[in-house]
Structure formats: C-alpha cells, structure tokens
Short mmCIF file of C-alpha atoms and ligand atoms in Angstrom, two decimals:
data_model
loop_
_atom_site.label_atom_id
_atom_site.label_comp_id
_atom_site.label_asym_id
_atom_site.label_seq_id
_atom_site.Cartn_x
_atom_site.Cartn_y
_atom_site.Cartn_z
CA MET A 14 -55.51 -138.05 -157.31
CA SER A 15 -56.27 -135.82 -160.28
CA LYS A 16 -53.37 -134.74 -162.47
CA SER A 17 -52.12 -131.17 -162.55
CA LYS A 18 -52.13 -129.10 -165.73
CA LEU A 19 -48.35 -129.49 -165.94
CA ASP A 20 -48.60 -133.29 -165.66
CA LYS A 21 -51.16 -133.28 -168.47
CA PHE A 22 -48.96 -131.08 -170.70
CA ALA A 23 -46.01 -133.41 -170.10
CA GLU A 24 -48.04 -136.55 -170.81
CA LEU A 25 -49.66 -135.09 -173.92
CA GLY A 26 -46.18 -134.45 -175.33
CA ALA A 27 -45.39 -138.16 -174.99
CA PHE A 28 -48.66 -139.46 -176.50
CA PRO A 29 -48.41 -141.08 -179.95
CA ASN A 30 -51.86 -139.73 -180.96
CA ALA A 31 -51.30 -136.01 -180.25
CA TYR A 32 -49.63 -133.24 -182.22
CA GLN A 33 -48.95 -129.70 -181.06
CA ASN A 34 -48.04 -126.33 -182.53
CA PHE A 35 -46.39 -123.77 -180.27
CA SER A 36 -45.89 -120.81 -182.62
CA TYR A 37 -48.09 -118.36 -184.50
CA ALA A 38 -45.16 -116.86 -186.40
CA GLN A 39 -43.71 -120.17 -187.57
CA PRO A 40 -46.41 -122.82 -187.30
CA ALA A 41 -45.00 -126.33 -187.15
CA LEU A 42 -46.17 -129.57 -185.56
CA VAL A 43 -44.38 -131.77 -183.12
CA GLY A 44 -45.61 -135.23 -182.20
CA LYS A 45 -44.51 -137.83 -179.64
CA ASP A 46 -41.55 -136.66 -177.56
CA GLY A 47 -41.19 -133.47 -179.58
CA ALA A 48 -40.44 -135.17 -182.90
CA PRO A 49 -41.18 -132.85 -185.86
CA ALA A 50 -44.26 -134.01 -187.78
CA GLN A 51 -45.02 -133.04 -191.37
CA LEU A 52 -48.67 -133.96 -191.71
CA GLN A 53 -50.12 -131.37 -194.09
CA GLY A 54 -51.75 -133.37 -196.87
CA ALA A 55 -50.41 -136.58 -195.31
CA TRP A 56 -52.54 -137.37 -192.23
CA GLY A 57 -53.87 -140.56 -193.85
CA GLU A 58 -50.50 -141.93 -194.85
CA ALA A 59 -48.29 -140.55 -192.08
CA HIS A 60 -50.56 -140.88 -189.03
CA PHE A 61 -53.58 -143.13 -189.62
CA GLY A 62 -51.98 -145.52 -192.11
CA ASN A 63 -55.05 -145.44 -194.36
CA ALA A 64 -56.88 -143.08 -196.71
CA ARG A 65 -60.23 -143.06 -194.87
CA PRO A 66 -62.21 -139.81 -194.64
CA ILE A 67 -61.23 -137.39 -191.89
CA THR A 68 -63.71 -135.56 -189.64
CA LEU A 69 -62.50 -132.62 -187.52
CA GLU A 70 -64.00 -131.70 -184.18
CA LEU A 71 -63.22 -127.99 -183.66
CA ALA A 72 -63.11 -126.38 -180.19
CA CYS A 73 -63.10 -129.98 -179.00
CA GLY A 74 -62.16 -129.33 -175.36
CA ARG A 75 -62.07 -132.83 -173.85
CA ALA A 76 -62.92 -134.20 -177.30
CA GLU A 77 -66.03 -136.20 -176.46
CA TYR A 78 -67.12 -136.09 -180.11
CA THR A 79 -63.74 -137.20 -181.44
CA VAL A 80 -63.77 -140.20 -179.11
CA GLY A 81 -67.52 -140.89 -179.40
CA LEU A 82 -67.53 -140.71 -183.20
CA ALA A 83 -64.33 -142.80 -183.44
CA ARG A 84 -66.10 -145.54 -181.45
CA ARG A 85 -69.22 -145.38 -183.61
CA PHE A 86 -67.46 -145.15 -186.99
CA PRO A 87 -64.31 -147.31 -187.05
CA GLU A 88 -64.21 -146.93 -190.84
CA ARG A 89 -63.54 -143.18 -190.55
CA ASN A 90 -60.80 -141.06 -188.96
CA PHE A 91 -61.33 -138.24 -186.45
CA ILE A 92 -59.15 -135.38 -185.23
CA GLY A 93 -60.01 -133.21 -182.22
CA VAL A 94 -58.65 -129.65 -182.39
CA ASP A 95 -58.28 -127.24 -179.48
CA ILE A 96 -55.76 -124.70 -178.25
CA LYS A 97 -55.79 -126.07 -174.69
CA GLY A 98 -53.55 -129.07 -174.16
CA ASN A 99 -54.83 -129.90 -170.68
CA ARG A 100 -58.35 -130.33 -172.13
CA ILE A 101 -57.29 -132.35 -175.19
CA TRP A 102 -55.39 -134.64 -172.80
CA PHE A 103 -58.71 -136.20 -171.65
CA GLY A 104 -59.71 -137.29 -175.14
CA ALA A 105 -56.22 -138.40 -176.14
CA ARG A 106 -55.84 -140.47 -172.94
CA GLN A 107 -59.27 -142.08 -173.46
CA ALA A 108 -58.50 -142.93 -177.11
CA LEU A 109 -55.22 -144.58 -176.09
CA ASP A 110 -56.90 -146.53 -173.28
CA GLU A 111 -59.57 -147.81 -175.67
CA GLY A 112 -57.14 -148.48 -178.54
CA LEU A 113 -58.99 -146.09 -180.86
CA ASP A 114 -56.43 -145.86 -183.68
CA ASN A 115 -58.85 -143.74 -185.74
CA ALA A 116 -58.74 -140.78 -183.32
CA ALA A 117 -55.97 -138.16 -183.20
CA PHE A 118 -55.60 -134.81 -181.45
CA LEU A 119 -54.21 -131.50 -182.60
CA ARG A 120 -53.34 -128.66 -180.28
CA THR A 121 -53.33 -125.45 -182.25
CA ASP A 122 -55.25 -122.27 -182.84
CA ILE A 123 -57.97 -123.09 -185.37
CA THR A 124 -57.01 -120.03 -187.47
CA LEU A 125 -53.81 -121.90 -188.39
CA LEU A 126 -55.49 -125.05 -189.68
CA ASP A 127 -54.55 -124.36 -193.29
CA CYS A 128 -50.90 -124.80 -192.21
CA PHE A 129 -51.63 -128.34 -191.07
CA PHE A 130 -54.10 -129.71 -193.64
CA GLY A 131 -53.85 -129.85 -197.41
CA PRO A 132 -56.67 -128.60 -199.65
CA GLY A 133 -59.56 -131.07 -199.61
CA GLU A 134 -57.97 -133.24 -196.89
CA VAL A 135 -60.95 -132.92 -194.54
CA ALA A 136 -64.30 -134.61 -195.22
CA GLU A 137 -66.55 -133.26 -192.46
CA ILE A 138 -66.51 -130.80 -189.54
CA TRP A 139 -68.19 -130.80 -186.12
CA ILE A 140 -68.08 -127.61 -184.03
CA THR A 141 -69.08 -128.43 -180.46
CA PHE A 142 -70.07 -125.70 -177.99
CA PRO A 143 -67.63 -123.08 -179.29
CA ASP A 144 -67.06 -119.86 -177.37
CA PRO A 145 -69.91 -117.64 -178.64
CA TYR A 146 -68.06 -114.29 -178.60
CA LEU A 147 -71.34 -112.44 -178.21
CA LYS A 148 -69.89 -108.90 -178.32
CA LYS A 149 -70.35 -107.47 -181.80
CA SER A 150 -66.70 -106.40 -181.84
CA LYS A 151 -65.68 -110.07 -181.43
CA ALA A 152 -67.98 -111.49 -184.13
CA ARG A 153 -65.08 -112.39 -186.43
CA LYS A 154 -63.84 -114.84 -183.76
CA ARG A 155 -67.03 -116.92 -183.94
CA LEU A 156 -66.23 -120.24 -185.59
CA THR A 157 -69.08 -119.73 -188.07
CA ALA A 158 -67.84 -116.27 -189.17
CA PRO A 159 -67.25 -115.98 -192.95
CA ARG A 160 -63.44 -116.10 -192.57
CA PHE A 161 -63.78 -119.52 -190.89
CA LEU A 162 -66.31 -120.74 -193.48
CA ASN A 163 -63.73 -119.83 -196.15
CA LEU A 164 -61.07 -121.71 -194.19
CA TYR A 165 -63.27 -124.82 -193.90
CA ARG A 166 -63.98 -124.71 -197.62
CA GLN A 167 -60.25 -124.59 -198.26
CA LEU A 168 -59.55 -127.57 -195.97
CA ALA A 169 -62.45 -129.62 -197.16
CA GLY A 170 -63.35 -128.48 -200.62
CA PRO A 171 -66.86 -127.56 -201.72
CA GLY A 172 -69.73 -129.69 -200.46
CA VAL A 173 -68.29 -130.23 -196.99
CA VAL A 174 -70.90 -130.78 -194.28
CA VAL A 175 -70.49 -128.73 -191.08
CA HIS A 176 -72.37 -129.47 -187.83
CA LEU A 177 -72.74 -126.85 -185.09
CA LYS A 178 -73.98 -127.92 -181.66
CA THR A 179 -74.33 -125.14 -179.07
CA ASP A 180 -76.34 -123.99 -176.06
CA GLU A 181 -76.13 -120.36 -177.16
CA ARG A 182 -79.29 -119.41 -179.04
CA ARG A 183 -77.80 -116.09 -180.22
CA LEU A 184 -74.84 -117.89 -181.79
CA HIS A 185 -77.21 -120.41 -183.38
CA ASP A 186 -79.40 -117.65 -184.89
CA TRP A 187 -76.44 -115.58 -186.06
CA SER A 188 -74.79 -118.65 -187.60
CA LEU A 189 -78.02 -119.60 -189.37
CA GLU A 190 -78.15 -116.17 -191.00
CA THR A 191 -74.42 -116.04 -191.74
CA VAL A 192 -74.17 -119.43 -193.43
CA GLN A 193 -77.22 -118.70 -195.59
CA GLU A 194 -75.73 -115.36 -196.67
CA PHE A 195 -72.54 -117.29 -197.44
CA GLY A 196 -74.52 -119.47 -199.86
CA ALA A 197 -74.46 -122.65 -197.78
CA GLU A 198 -77.21 -125.24 -198.21
CA LEU A 199 -79.05 -125.53 -194.91
CA GLN A 200 -79.74 -129.18 -194.00
CA SER A 201 -81.01 -128.88 -190.43
CA ALA A 202 -81.74 -126.05 -187.99
CA GLU A 203 -83.19 -127.01 -184.62
CA ALA A 204 -83.46 -124.50 -181.76
CA ASP A 205 -84.07 -127.29 -179.21
CA ILE A 206 -82.89 -130.80 -180.04
CA ASP A 207 -84.66 -132.31 -177.02
CA ALA A 208 -88.00 -130.83 -178.10
CA PHE A 209 -87.29 -132.36 -181.55
CA LYS A 210 -86.61 -135.73 -179.92
CA ARG A 211 -89.83 -135.59 -177.88
CA GLU A 212 -91.80 -134.89 -181.06
CA HIS A 213 -90.02 -137.29 -183.45
CA GLY A 214 -88.67 -139.98 -181.11
CA ALA A 215 -85.02 -139.35 -182.04
CA TYR A 216 -82.52 -136.55 -182.48
CA PRO A 217 -82.12 -135.03 -185.98
CA VAL A 218 -78.94 -137.16 -186.24
CA PRO A 219 -78.03 -139.99 -183.83
CA GLU A 220 -74.58 -138.46 -183.18
CA LEU A 221 -76.29 -135.75 -181.11
CA GLU A 222 -76.63 -138.35 -178.34
CA ILE A 223 -72.94 -137.77 -177.50
CA PRO A 224 -72.79 -135.38 -174.51
CA THR A 225 -69.86 -133.01 -173.94
CA TYR A 226 -68.50 -131.46 -170.77
CA TYR A 227 -69.86 -127.98 -171.55
CA GLU A 228 -73.13 -129.47 -172.74
CA ARG A 229 -73.67 -131.01 -169.29
CA LEU A 230 -72.93 -127.67 -167.60
CA HIS A 231 -75.43 -125.85 -169.82
CA ARG A 232 -78.09 -128.55 -169.47
CA ASP A 233 -77.76 -128.27 -165.69
CA LEU A 234 -78.63 -124.58 -166.10
CA GLY A 235 -81.75 -125.58 -168.05
CA LYS A 236 -80.53 -124.26 -171.41
CA ALA A 237 -81.80 -125.72 -174.67
CA ILE A 238 -79.25 -127.35 -176.98
CA THR A 239 -79.39 -126.23 -180.60
CA TYR A 240 -78.16 -127.88 -183.81
CA LEU A 241 -77.30 -126.57 -187.25
CA ARG A 242 -76.09 -128.62 -190.21
CA PHE A 243 -75.09 -127.03 -193.48
CA CYS A 244 -73.20 -127.83 -196.63
CA LEU A 245 -70.71 -125.23 -197.86
CA PRO A 246 -70.99 -124.06 -201.46
C1 SAM I 302 -66.75 -123.77 -174.38
S1 SAM I 302 -65.41 -124.81 -174.72
C2 SAM I 302 -66.19 -126.25 -175.44
C3 SAM I 302 -65.35 -127.47 -175.30
C4 SAM I 302 -66.04 -128.78 -175.74
N1 SAM I 302 -66.38 -128.79 -177.13
C5 SAM I 302 -67.26 -129.06 -174.91
O1 SAM I 302 -68.37 -128.96 -175.44
O2 SAM I 302 -67.11 -129.40 -173.73
C6 SAM I 302 -64.70 -124.02 -176.14
C7 SAM I 302 -63.33 -124.55 -176.50
O3 SAM I 302 -62.86 -123.88 -177.67
C8 SAM I 302 -61.46 -123.71 -177.57
N2 SAM I 302 -61.10 -122.62 -178.49
C9 SAM I 302 -61.63 -121.38 -178.53
N3 SAM I 302 -61.08 -120.66 -179.53
C10 SAM I 302 -60.18 -121.47 -180.14
C11 SAM I 302 -59.29 -121.31 -181.23
N4 SAM I 302 -59.23 -120.18 -181.93
N5 SAM I 302 -58.52 -122.35 -181.58
C12 SAM I 302 -58.55 -123.52 -180.89
N6 SAM I 302 -59.39 -123.73 -179.84
C13 SAM I 302 -60.18 -122.73 -179.47
C14 SAM I 302 -61.22 -123.42 -176.10
O4 SAM I 302 -59.90 -123.72 -175.71
C15 SAM I 302 -62.25 -124.34 -175.44
O5 SAM I 302 -61.72 -125.60 -175.06
#
C-alpha cells in the first residue's frame, strides 16, 4: 500500500539524512526527530564527516539526480533541495535503503539557501526540470533568473558550474540569453539531448542518462529534453 503524504512527512522527520526549515521569517534547520541543526558552513564536518565537494540538486522533487549522482560519484557529496517534503521522501528513503552516506536532503524554499550554506560551500549545481514560470510577471521566480544566479555565486563562489535540464524550450532559450547577459561562460547548450546522442553516440555529459519523474512525464508527451551548462563569472 502506498504511503500517505502525512506518513511521508512523519517519516522524513525521523530520517537521519534529511533536514527541514519551516519558517520564512526565522529560517532554521531541524534534523532527525526535530533536533536543531546548525549546518551553515559545516555540512562537511557536521553531516557528511568529510570535506568532499558538495553538489546541490535544486527543485529536486524525488531527487533522482541526488541519488543517481551519489551512486556514480562516491567521492563527492550531494544534497537534494525542494520545498515539498513528500517528494523529497522518495530520494531520502532510497538513499537510506542503499546506504548512500554521500546523499542528504534539504526541505526549504531555494530563496533561503544562503541561510543554510556558507559562502563557497557548494561546488556544483544541477537544476532538474524546474517550474518554468512562463508568465512574464513570474520571470523572477525562474531558477535561472539573475537573482538566483547571484545567490548561486554566493553559495559557490565564482567559477561554479551550473547544469539546467528541462523539457521547456522557452525556459531553455530564456536561460541561455539570461546567463550570457549575466556574463556566464556557456559550456553546452543543446535543444534536444536525444538528437545530440543520435548524432554523437552519447549525451553531452553521461549524467544526462539519469531520468527523473517529470522527465518521464514530458518524454511520454513527446517533448524534447534540453540541456544547458554554464560557469558563473
Ligand atoms: C516540475 S518539478 C521537478 C521535480 C524533479 N526535479 C523532476 O524532474 O521530477 C519542480 C519542483 O520544484 C520545486 N520547487 C519549485 N519552486 C521551489 C522553490 N522556490 N524552492 C524549493 N523547491 C521549489 C517543486 O516543489 C517541485 O518539486
């Protein structure tokens, strides 16, 4: 029998690999069984027990990238970030079942990330199928809007590599323009990763093999999957 949302919320609160913030006004993390967790600038020492580089997966949903990358790269650490605890539960449960000590999960609004990471604490960012917010009036909510690029630069320092995988061509095109105006170095821009694979025999990066829940839904509708990789100035 599948678990209810409430069951998932309760279980997530008892997981040793998940942290949650419940307040915009006074952001603060709690970990297993509601214990306060002070992790800003201390994820390596206080959670992972090592100083290995940290990759964030933003808008992670069920966190297929956090889990998939943690399997592929045991020498790195990964944190999936999403506001929805019942979605993060899937990734956190999977990581526990597989003993993936290099994967952790953070339930918060992404706009608050500077409260939970120290400057330069993040080494790399994946953004997987974010909500596209196509209305012009909502453009500042897109995770590649300049205010988020500034936030990423603060968390990661200059030179951080950001990957965007989406099914939404308009978000891809807008992001391409926005990051270039921002002064980012463009490393890859593919409007159809499967067409790229047919032509070159492989995806632009092997990590693109990892499928996500929303990716499957969009592929079933026949949509092309796009990929952007850029390095922030
Ligand atoms: C379309 S889903 C994609 C989920 C997953 N990456 C996938 O591909 O299946 C977008 C996700 O972004 C999350 N999200 C949107 N805005 C957010 C924000 N400001 N902070 C945290 N999560 C956010 C939503 O909760 C949702 O799970």
